[in-house]
CSV table of C-alpha atoms and ligand atoms in Angstrom, one decimal:
chain,number,residue,atom,x,y,z
W,1,UNK,CA,53.7,31.6,-15.8
W,2,UNK,CA,52.7,32.9,-12.5
W,3,UNK,CA,49.4,34.7,-11.8
W,4,UNK,CA,49.1,36.6,-8.5
W,5,UNK,CA,45.6,37.7,-7.5
W,6,UNK,CA,42.6,35.4,-8.1
W,7,UNK,CA,39.7,37.8,-8.2
W,8,UNK,CA,37.4,37.6,-11.2
W,9,UNK,CA,40.1,39.0,-13.5
W,10,UNK,CA,43.0,37.0,-12.1
W,11,UNK,CA,41.1,33.8,-12.5
W,12,UNK,CA,40.2,34.6,-16.1
W,13,UNK,CA,43.8,35.4,-16.9
W,14,UNK,CA,45.2,32.2,-15.3
W,15,UNK,CA,42.5,30.3,-17.2
W,16,UNK,CA,43.6,31.8,-20.5
W,17,UNK,CA,47.2,30.9,-19.9
W,18,UNK,CA,46.2,27.3,-19.0
W,19,UNK,CA,44.1,27.1,-22.1
W,20,UNK,CA,47.1,28.1,-24.2
W,21,UNK,CA,49.3,25.4,-22.7
W,22,UNK,CA,51.4,27.5,-20.3
W,23,UNK,CA,52.3,25.8,-17.1
W,24,UNK,CA,50.7,28.2,-14.6
W,25,UNK,CA,51.3,28.8,-10.9
W,26,UNK,CA,48.8,30.8,-9.0
W,27,UNK,CA,48.6,32.6,-5.6
W,28,UNK,CA,45.9,34.6,-3.8
W,29,UNK,CA,45.9,36.4,-0.5
W,30,UNK,CA,42.9,34.5,0.6
W,31,UNK,CA,43.4,30.8,0.1
W,32,UNK,CA,40.7,28.7,-1.6
W,33,UNK,CA,40.2,30.7,-4.8
W,34,UNK,CA,42.4,28.5,-7.0
W,35,UNK,CA,40.3,25.3,-6.8
W,36,UNK,CA,38.9,25.3,-10.3
W,37,UNK,CA,42.3,26.4,-11.8
W,38,UNK,CA,44.2,23.6,-10.0
W,39,UNK,CA,41.6,21.1,-11.4
W,40,UNK,CA,42.6,22.4,-14.8
W,41,UNK,CA,46.3,21.9,-14.1
W,42,UNK,CA,47.5,25.0,-12.3
W,43,UNK,CA,49.8,24.8,-9.3
W,44,UNK,CA,48.7,26.7,-6.3
W,45,UNK,CA,51.7,28.2,-4.5
W,46,UNK,CA,51.6,28.2,-0.7
W,47,UNK,CA,53.2,31.6,-0.5
W,48,UNK,CA,53.6,34.6,-2.7
W,49,UNK,CA,57.4,34.1,-2.6
W,50,UNK,CA,57.0,30.6,-3.9
W,51,UNK,CA,54.6,31.8,-6.6
W,52,UNK,CA,57.2,34.4,-7.8
W,53,UNK,CA,60.0,32.0,-7.7
W,54,UNK,CA,58.1,29.5,-9.9
W,55,UNK,CA,58.2,31.5,-13.1
W,56,UNK,CA,60.2,34.0,-15.1
W,57,UNK,CA,57.1,36.0,-15.9
W,58,UNK,CA,54.8,37.0,-13.1
W,59,UNK,CA,51.4,38.6,-13.8
W,60,UNK,CA,49.9,40.6,-10.9
W,61,UNK,CA,46.2,41.5,-11.0
W,62,UNK,CA,44.9,42.6,-7.7
W,63,UNK,CA,42.4,45.3,-6.6
W,64,UNK,CA,44.6,48.4,-6.5
W,65,UNK,CA,48.1,49.6,-5.8
W,66,UNK,CA,47.7,49.3,-2.0
W,67,UNK,CA,47.2,45.6,-2.7
W,68,UNK,CA,50.1,45.6,-5.1
W,69,UNK,CA,52.3,47.1,-2.4
W,70,UNK,CA,51.0,44.6,0.2
W,71,UNK,CA,51.8,41.7,-2.1
W,72,UNK,CA,55.3,42.9,-3.1
W,73,UNK,CA,56.3,44.6,0.1
W,74,UNK,CA,57.0,47.7,-2.0
W,75,UNK,CA,57.3,51.1,-0.4
W,76,UNK,CA,54.1,52.5,0.9
W,77,UNK,CA,52.7,49.0,1.8
W,78,UNK,CA,49.9,49.2,4.2
W,79,UNK,CA,50.7,45.8,5.6
W,80,UNK,CA,47.2,45.6,7.0
W,81,UNK,CA,45.6,43.0,4.8
W,82,UNK,CA,47.9,40.0,4.9
W,83,UNK,CA,51.4,38.9,5.4
W,84,UNK,CA,53.0,38.4,2.1
W,85,UNK,CA,56.1,36.4,2.2
W,86,UNK,CA,55.7,36.1,6.0
W,87,UNK,CA,56.7,32.5,5.9
W,88,UNK,CA,60.0,33.1,4.3
W,89,UNK,CA,59.4,29.9,2.2
W,90,UNK,CA,61.1,29.5,-1.1
W,91,UNK,CA,59.6,27.7,-4.1
W,92,UNK,CA,60.6,24.5,-5.7
W,93,UNK,CA,61.7,24.5,-9.4
W,94,UNK,CA,59.4,26.7,-11.4
W,95,UNK,CA,56.9,25.3,-13.8
W,96,UNK,CA,59.0,26.7,-16.5
W,97,UNK,CA,62.2,25.4,-14.9
W,98,UNK,CA,63.6,28.9,-14.2
W,99,UNK,CA,64.3,29.0,-10.5
W,100,UNK,CA,65.9,26.3,-8.5
W,101,UNK,CA,65.9,26.1,-4.8
W,102,UNK,CA,69.6,26.8,-4.8
W,103,UNK,CA,69.1,29.9,-6.9
W,104,UNK,CA,66.6,31.3,-4.5
W,105,UNK,CA,68.7,30.5,-1.5
W,106,UNK,CA,71.6,32.3,-3.1
W,107,UNK,CA,69.5,35.3,-3.6
W,108,UNK,CA,68.3,35.2,0.0
W,109,UNK,CA,71.9,34.9,1.2
W,110,UNK,CA,72.9,38.0,-0.7
W,111,UNK,CA,74.1,40.7,1.7
W,112,UNK,CA,72.0,43.8,1.6
W,113,UNK,CA,68.8,42.2,0.6
W,114,UNK,CA,66.3,44.8,1.6
W,115,UNK,CA,63.5,44.2,4.1
W,116,UNK,CA,63.0,41.7,6.8
W,117,UNK,CA,61.5,38.4,5.9
W,118,UNK,CA,58.4,37.8,7.9
W,119,UNK,CA,57.4,41.4,8.2
W,120,UNK,CA,54.0,42.1,6.5
W,121,UNK,CA,54.4,44.5,3.7
W,122,UNK,CA,58.2,44.7,3.8
W,123,UNK,CA,59.0,41.2,2.6
W,124,UNK,CA,62.7,40.9,1.8
W,125,UNK,CA,62.1,37.5,0.4
W,126,UNK,CA,59.7,38.8,-2.2
W,127,UNK,CA,62.0,41.6,-3.3
W,128,UNK,CA,64.9,39.2,-3.5
W,129,UNK,CA,63.1,36.7,-5.5
W,130,UNK,CA,61.9,39.2,-8.1
W,131,UNK,CA,65.4,39.7,-9.5
W,132,UNK,CA,65.8,38.5,-13.0
W,133,UNK,CA,62.1,38.1,-13.6
W,134,UNK,CA,59.5,40.2,-15.4
W,135,UNK,CA,56.6,41.6,-13.5
W,136,UNK,CA,53.5,42.3,-15.6
W,137,UNK,CA,51.2,44.4,-13.5
W,138,UNK,CA,47.7,44.4,-14.8
W,139,UNK,CA,46.2,46.1,-11.8
W,140,UNK,CA,44.3,49.3,-12.5
W,141,UNK,CA,46.1,52.4,-11.3
W,142,UNK,CA,47.3,55.8,-12.3
W,143,UNK,CA,50.3,56.7,-14.6
W,144,UNK,CA,52.2,58.0,-11.6
W,145,UNK,CA,51.7,54.8,-9.7
W,146,UNK,CA,52.8,52.8,-12.7
W,147,UNK,CA,56.0,54.8,-13.1
W,148,UNK,CA,56.8,54.7,-9.4
W,149,UNK,CA,56.3,50.9,-9.3
W,150,UNK,CA,58.4,50.5,-12.5
W,151,UNK,CA,61.3,52.3,-10.8
W,152,UNK,CA,61.0,50.2,-7.7
W,153,UNK,CA,60.8,46.9,-9.7
W,154,UNK,CA,63.9,48.0,-11.7
W,155,UNK,CA,65.8,48.6,-8.4
W,156,UNK,CA,65.0,45.0,-7.5
W,157,UNK,CA,66.7,43.9,-10.7
W,158,UNK,CA,63.5,42.9,-12.5
W,159,UNK,CA,61.9,44.0,-15.7
W,160,UNK,CA,58.5,45.8,-15.5
W,161,UNK,CA,55.5,45.9,-17.9
W,162,UNK,CA,52.4,47.8,-16.9
W,163,UNK,CA,49.1,46.9,-18.5
W,164,UNK,CA,45.6,48.1,-18.8
W,165,UNK,CA,42.9,45.5,-19.5
W,166,UNK,CA,40.2,46.7,-21.8
W,167,UNK,CA,37.9,43.8,-21.3
W,168,UNK,CA,35.7,42.2,-18.7
W,169,UNK,CA,36.6,38.7,-17.4
W,170,UNK,CA,34.5,36.6,-19.8
W,171,UNK,CA,36.2,38.3,-22.7
W,172,UNK,CA,39.7,37.3,-21.7
W,173,UNK,CA,41.3,35.0,-24.2
W,174,UNK,CA,39.1,36.2,-27.1
W,175,UNK,CA,40.3,38.6,-29.8
W,176,UNK,CA,37.9,41.3,-28.4
W,177,UNK,CA,40.0,41.5,-25.3
W,178,UNK,CA,42.6,44.3,-25.5
W,179,UNK,CA,45.5,44.5,-23.1
W,180,UNK,CA,47.5,47.7,-23.4
W,181,UNK,CA,51.1,47.3,-22.4
W,182,UNK,CA,54.0,49.7,-21.8
W,183,UNK,CA,57.4,49.5,-20.1
W,184,UNK,CA,60.5,47.4,-20.8
W,185,UNK,CA,60.7,46.8,-24.5
W,186,UNK,CA,63.0,43.8,-24.0
W,187,UNK,CA,60.4,42.2,-21.7
W,188,UNK,CA,57.6,42.9,-24.1
W,189,UNK,CA,59.5,41.3,-27.0
W,190,UNK,CA,60.3,38.3,-24.8
W,191,UNK,CA,56.8,37.8,-23.5
W,192,UNK,CA,54.5,39.1,-26.1
W,193,UNK,CA,53.5,35.7,-27.3
W,194,UNK,CA,52.8,34.4,-23.9
W,195,UNK,CA,50.7,37.5,-23.0
W,196,UNK,CA,48.7,37.2,-26.2
W,197,UNK,CA,47.0,34.2,-24.6
W,198,UNK,CA,44.8,36.9,-22.9
W,199,UNK,CA,43.7,38.4,-26.2
W,200,UNK,CA,45.0,41.2,-28.4
W,201,UNK,CA,48.1,42.8,-26.8
W,202,UNK,CA,49.2,46.3,-27.8
W,203,UNK,CA,52.5,47.8,-26.9
W,204,UNK,CA,52.5,51.5,-26.3
W,205,UNK,CA,56.2,52.1,-25.7
W,206,UNK,CA,58.8,52.3,-22.9
W,207,UNK,CA,57.1,54.7,-20.6
W,208,UNK,CA,55.5,52.5,-18.0
W,209,UNK,CA,52.8,55.1,-17.3
W,210,UNK,CA,51.5,55.2,-20.9
W,211,UNK,CA,49.3,52.0,-20.7
W,212,UNK,CA,47.6,53.4,-17.6
W,213,UNK,CA,47.1,56.8,-19.2
W,214,UNK,CA,45.3,55.1,-22.1
W,215,UNK,CA,43.4,52.8,-19.8
W,216,UNK,CA,42.1,55.7,-17.6
W,217,UNK,CA,41.3,57.8,-20.7
W,218,UNK,CA,39.3,54.9,-22.2
W,219,UNK,CA,37.5,54.2,-18.9
W,220,UNK,CA,36.7,58.0,-18.7
W,221,UNK,CA,35.0,57.8,-22.1
W,222,UNK,CA,33.1,54.7,-21.0
W,223,UNK,CA,31.8,56.3,-17.7
W,224,UNK,CA,30.8,59.4,-19.6
W,225,UNK,CA,28.7,57.2,-21.8
W,226,UNK,CA,27.3,55.2,-18.9
W,227,UNK,CA,26.4,58.5,-17.1
W,228,UNK,CA,24.5,59.8,-20.2
W,229,UNK,CA,22.7,56.4,-20.5
W,230,UNK,CA,21.7,56.3,-16.8
W,231,UNK,CA,20.3,59.9,-17.0
W,232,UNK,CA,18.4,59.1,-20.2
W,233,UNK,CA,16.8,55.9,-18.6
W,234,UNK,CA,15.9,57.8,-15.4
W,235,UNK,CA,14.2,60.5,-17.6
W,236,UNK,CA,12.0,58.1,-19.5
W,237,UNK,CA,11.6,56.0,-16.4
W,238,UNK,CA,10.0,58.9,-14.7
W,239,UNK,CA,7.1,58.4,-17.1
W,240,UNK,CA,7.2,54.6,-16.8
W,241,UNK,CA,8.8,53.9,-20.2
W,242,UNK,CA,10.5,50.6,-19.8
W,243,UNK,CA,14.3,50.9,-20.2
W,244,UNK,CA,14.3,47.9,-22.6
W,245,UNK,CA,11.9,49.7,-24.9
W,246,UNK,CA,13.9,52.9,-24.9
W,247,UNK,CA,17.5,51.5,-25.0
W,248,UNK,CA,17.5,50.6,-28.8
W,249,UNK,CA,17.0,54.3,-29.5
W,250,UNK,CA,19.9,55.2,-27.2
W,251,UNK,CA,22.1,52.7,-28.9
W,252,UNK,CA,21.2,53.9,-32.4
W,253,UNK,CA,21.6,57.6,-31.4
W,254,UNK,CA,25.0,57.0,-29.7
W,255,UNK,CA,26.2,55.1,-32.7
W,256,UNK,CA,25.3,58.0,-35.0
W,257,UNK,CA,27.0,60.5,-32.7
W,258,UNK,CA,30.2,58.3,-32.4
W,259,UNK,CA,30.8,58.8,-36.1
W,260,UNK,CA,31.6,62.5,-35.3
W,261,UNK,CA,34.4,61.7,-32.8
W,262,UNK,CA,37.2,61.5,-35.4
W,263,UNK,CA,36.4,65.0,-36.8
W,264,UNK,CA,36.4,66.3,-33.2
W,265,UNK,CA,39.8,64.6,-32.6
W,266,UNK,CA,41.2,66.3,-35.7
W,267,UNK,CA,39.8,69.7,-34.6
W,268,UNK,CA,41.5,69.2,-31.3
W,269,UNK,CA,44.9,68.1,-32.8
W,270,UNK,CA,44.9,71.0,-35.2
W,271,UNK,CA,43.4,73.5,-32.7
W,272,UNK,CA,40.9,74.5,-35.3
W,273,UNK,CA,37.3,74.2,-34.1
W,274,UNK,CA,35.9,76.5,-36.8
W,275,UNK,CA,34.0,73.8,-38.7
W,276,UNK,CA,30.8,73.5,-36.7
W,277,UNK,CA,27.6,72.1,-38.0
W,278,UNK,CA,26.0,72.8,-34.6
W,279,UNK,CA,27.8,75.6,-32.9
W,280,UNK,CA,28.7,75.7,-29.2
W,281,UNK,CA,26.5,78.7,-28.3
W,282,UNK,CA,23.4,77.0,-29.6
W,283,UNK,CA,24.2,73.9,-27.6
W,284,UNK,CA,24.8,75.9,-24.4
W,285,UNK,CA,21.4,77.5,-24.8
W,286,UNK,CA,19.6,74.2,-25.6
W,287,UNK,CA,21.4,72.5,-22.7
W,288,UNK,CA,19.4,74.6,-20.2
W,289,UNK,CA,16.3,72.6,-21.3
W,290,UNK,CA,18.0,69.3,-20.3
W,291,UNK,CA,18.5,70.7,-16.8
W,292,UNK,CA,15.0,72.2,-16.5
W,293,UNK,CA,13.3,69.1,-17.8
W,294,UNK,CA,15.3,66.9,-15.4
W,295,UNK,CA,14.1,69.0,-12.5
W,296,UNK,CA,10.5,68.8,-13.8
W,297,UNK,CA,10.7,65.1,-14.1
W,298,UNK,CA,12.1,64.6,-10.6
W,299,UNK,CA,15.5,63.4,-12.0
W,300,UNK,CA,18.8,64.6,-10.4
W,301,UNK,CA,20.8,66.5,-12.9
W,302,UNK,CA,24.1,65.7,-11.1
W,303,UNK,CA,25.6,63.9,-14.1
W,304,UNK,CA,24.6,66.6,-16.6
W,305,UNK,CA,25.4,69.8,-14.6
W,306,UNK,CA,29.2,69.7,-15.2
W,307,UNK,CA,28.6,69.6,-19.0
W,308,UNK,CA,26.3,72.6,-18.7
W,309,UNK,CA,28.9,74.5,-16.7
W,310,UNK,CA,31.5,73.7,-19.3
W,311,UNK,CA,29.3,74.8,-22.2
W,312,UNK,CA,28.8,78.2,-20.5
W,313,UNK,CA,32.5,78.5,-19.8
W,314,UNK,CA,33.0,77.9,-23.5
W,315,UNK,CA,30.6,80.7,-24.4
W,316,UNK,CA,32.2,83.0,-21.8
W,317,UNK,CA,35.6,82.3,-23.4
W,318,UNK,CA,34.3,83.4,-26.8
W,319,UNK,CA,34.3,79.9,-28.2
W,320,UNK,CA,30.5,80.0,-28.9
W,321,UNK,CA,30.8,80.3,-32.7
W,322,UNK,CA,32.9,77.1,-33.1
W,323,UNK,CA,32.5,73.4,-32.5
W,324,UNK,CA,31.8,71.9,-29.2
W,325,UNK,CA,35.3,70.2,-29.4
W,326,UNK,CA,36.7,73.5,-28.3
W,327,UNK,CA,35.6,72.6,-24.8
W,328,UNK,CA,38.4,70.0,-24.5
W,329,UNK,CA,41.1,72.6,-23.9
W,330,UNK,CA,39.0,74.1,-21.0
W,331,UNK,CA,39.4,70.8,-19.2
W,332,UNK,CA,43.2,71.1,-19.3
W,333,UNK,CA,44.0,72.6,-15.9
W,334,UNK,CA,47.7,72.3,-16.9
W,335,UNK,CA,47.1,75.0,-19.5
W,336,UNK,CA,45.6,77.5,-17.0
W,337,UNK,CA,47.6,80.7,-17.2
W,338,UNK,CA,49.4,79.6,-20.3
W,339,UNK,CA,49.3,82.4,-22.8
W,340,UNK,CA,46.9,81.9,-25.7
W,341,UNK,CA,49.2,82.9,-28.6
W,342,UNK,CA,46.9,82.1,-31.4
W,343,UNK,CA,44.3,79.7,-32.6
W,344,UNK,CA,46.7,77.3,-34.3
W,345,UNK,CA,49.4,77.3,-31.6
W,346,UNK,CA,50.1,73.6,-31.0
W,347,UNK,CA,52.9,74.4,-28.6
W,348,UNK,CA,50.4,75.8,-26.1
W,349,UNK,CA,49.3,72.3,-25.5
W,350,UNK,CA,52.3,70.2,-26.3
W,351,UNK,CA,54.7,71.7,-23.7
D,401,LIG,N1,36.7,42.8,-13.5
D,401,LIG,C1,36.7,43.7,-14.4
D,401,LIG,O1,35.7,43.9,-15.1
D,401,LIG,C2,37.8,44.8,-14.6
D,401,LIG,C3,38.2,44.8,-16.0
D,401,LIG,C4,39.4,45.7,-16.3
D,401,LIG,C5,40.5,45.5,-15.3
D,401,LIG,N2,40.0,45.5,-13.9
D,401,LIG,C6,41.0,45.6,-12.9
D,401,LIG,O2,41.6,44.3,-12.6
D,401,LIG,C7,42.0,44.3,-11.2
D,401,LIG,C8,41.4,43.1,-10.5
D,401,LIG,O3,40.0,43.1,-10.7
D,401,LIG,P1,39.1,41.9,-10.3
D,401,LIG,O4,37.9,41.9,-11.1
D,401,LIG,O5,39.9,40.6,-10.3
D,401,LIG,O6,38.7,42.3,-8.7
D,401,LIG,P2,38.2,41.4,-7.6
D,401,LIG,O7,37.4,40.2,-8.1
D,401,LIG,O8,37.5,42.3,-6.6
D,401,LIG,O9,39.5,40.7,-6.9
D,401,LIG,C9,40.4,41.5,-6.2
D,401,LIG,C10,41.7,40.8,-6.0
D,401,LIG,O10,42.6,41.6,-5.3
D,401,LIG,C11,43.1,40.9,-4.1
D,401,LIG,N3,43.4,41.8,-3.0
D,401,LIG,C12,42.7,42.9,-2.6
D,401,LIG,N4,43.3,43.5,-1.6
D,401,LIG,C13,44.5,42.9,-1.4
D,401,LIG,C14,45.6,43.1,-0.6
D,401,LIG,N5,45.6,44.1,0.3
D,401,LIG,N6,46.6,42.2,-0.6
D,401,LIG,C15,46.6,41.2,-1.5
D,401,LIG,N7,45.6,40.9,-2.4
D,401,LIG,C16,44.5,41.8,-2.3
D,401,LIG,C17,41.9,40.0,-3.7
D,401,LIG,O11,42.4,39.0,-2.9
D,401,LIG,P3,41.4,38.3,-1.8
D,401,LIG,O12,40.4,39.4,-1.3
D,401,LIG,O13,40.7,37.2,-2.5
D,401,LIG,O14,42.2,37.9,-0.7
D,401,LIG,C18,41.5,39.5,-5.1
D,401,LIG,O15,42.3,38.5,-5.5
D,401,LIG,C19,41.5,45.6,-10.6
D,401,LIG,O16,42.6,46.5,-10.6
D,401,LIG,C20,40.5,46.1,-11.6
D,401,LIG,O17,40.3,47.5,-11.6
D,401,LIG,C21,39.0,44.5,-13.7
């Protein structure tokens, strides 16, 4: 097992692999972050090349895709924040006994190995050493970035799994931690058990972008909730109500409202928003009070205004008599201009 990237999440992941008895090699751009892990038995590689060479499965968890490209020397690398593979060093036998020095030297001797060892961001050594391994990229990114990286990794002769971590570092290794995975089915089958050291692992299919799509969608729901909470606390805070006193009411209200989500999901899937206990027009009218009260209380309405705008777009689009779930389609810019051929036309969305 190799873990590249020893930020808060990378350290938690490496710790979980160690806890589950997997020999673990670690590497980080800035040296000195592997101390606690090496005390627990991890091997700290001197170079990224050595780290990749050490294991058949390489978990990558860095800040973003610019960092991923810097580490791997993949196309688009900035090359500004380090010199991955700049040493050209090759690793010793991997912790799982996969790569021998001879194997790696063979790869490096292969004519046509792309890139120039020693050039930051275009490390031929890294790309050569990737062949035959599985890269599990748990770095947050977009579906497009995941699909592009999957293509590039496949061109290097390696398998690719993309992952979205639905957990914060202290949760890693507990059943409450969910790691969404998509990409190579063979790689997932081969490594599911190892990866489950991080918590619950869920495979979403062959499309490398799918895990990221779910990850981003779930984070969007989370930030929407945080936004509402922040606004609520600022409102009561404007009259000196302690947040800790008010928050139990927020939690209980949100829990009550959450129970309505499955019905909204069904309305969306069936494109039937007619069952409305609280119709959209009424909500659009009432929403004006949220904006006015925010102004009166000296609280910025910047988090609320987009919802107000959407509600009024819904009324303008003659959706006022139905459920608020009808607004979801108005967010779909990919549907703009698509003919509305009927209230139950699933194809309008599914194209
Ligand atoms: N922490 C969390 O709560 C969330 C939970 C959900 C998943 N995210 C994603 O996980 C990725 C890593 O997050 P992190 O928490 O480990 O982040 P940091 O503690 O800030 O560590 C960042 C690591 O990335 C390395 N790094 C940054 N830029 C580069 C680069 N150009 N080349 C190589 N490595 C780079 C950094 O290295 P260093 O600064 O120590 O040298 C850290 O190892 C992230 O995608 C989250 O969205 C976490």
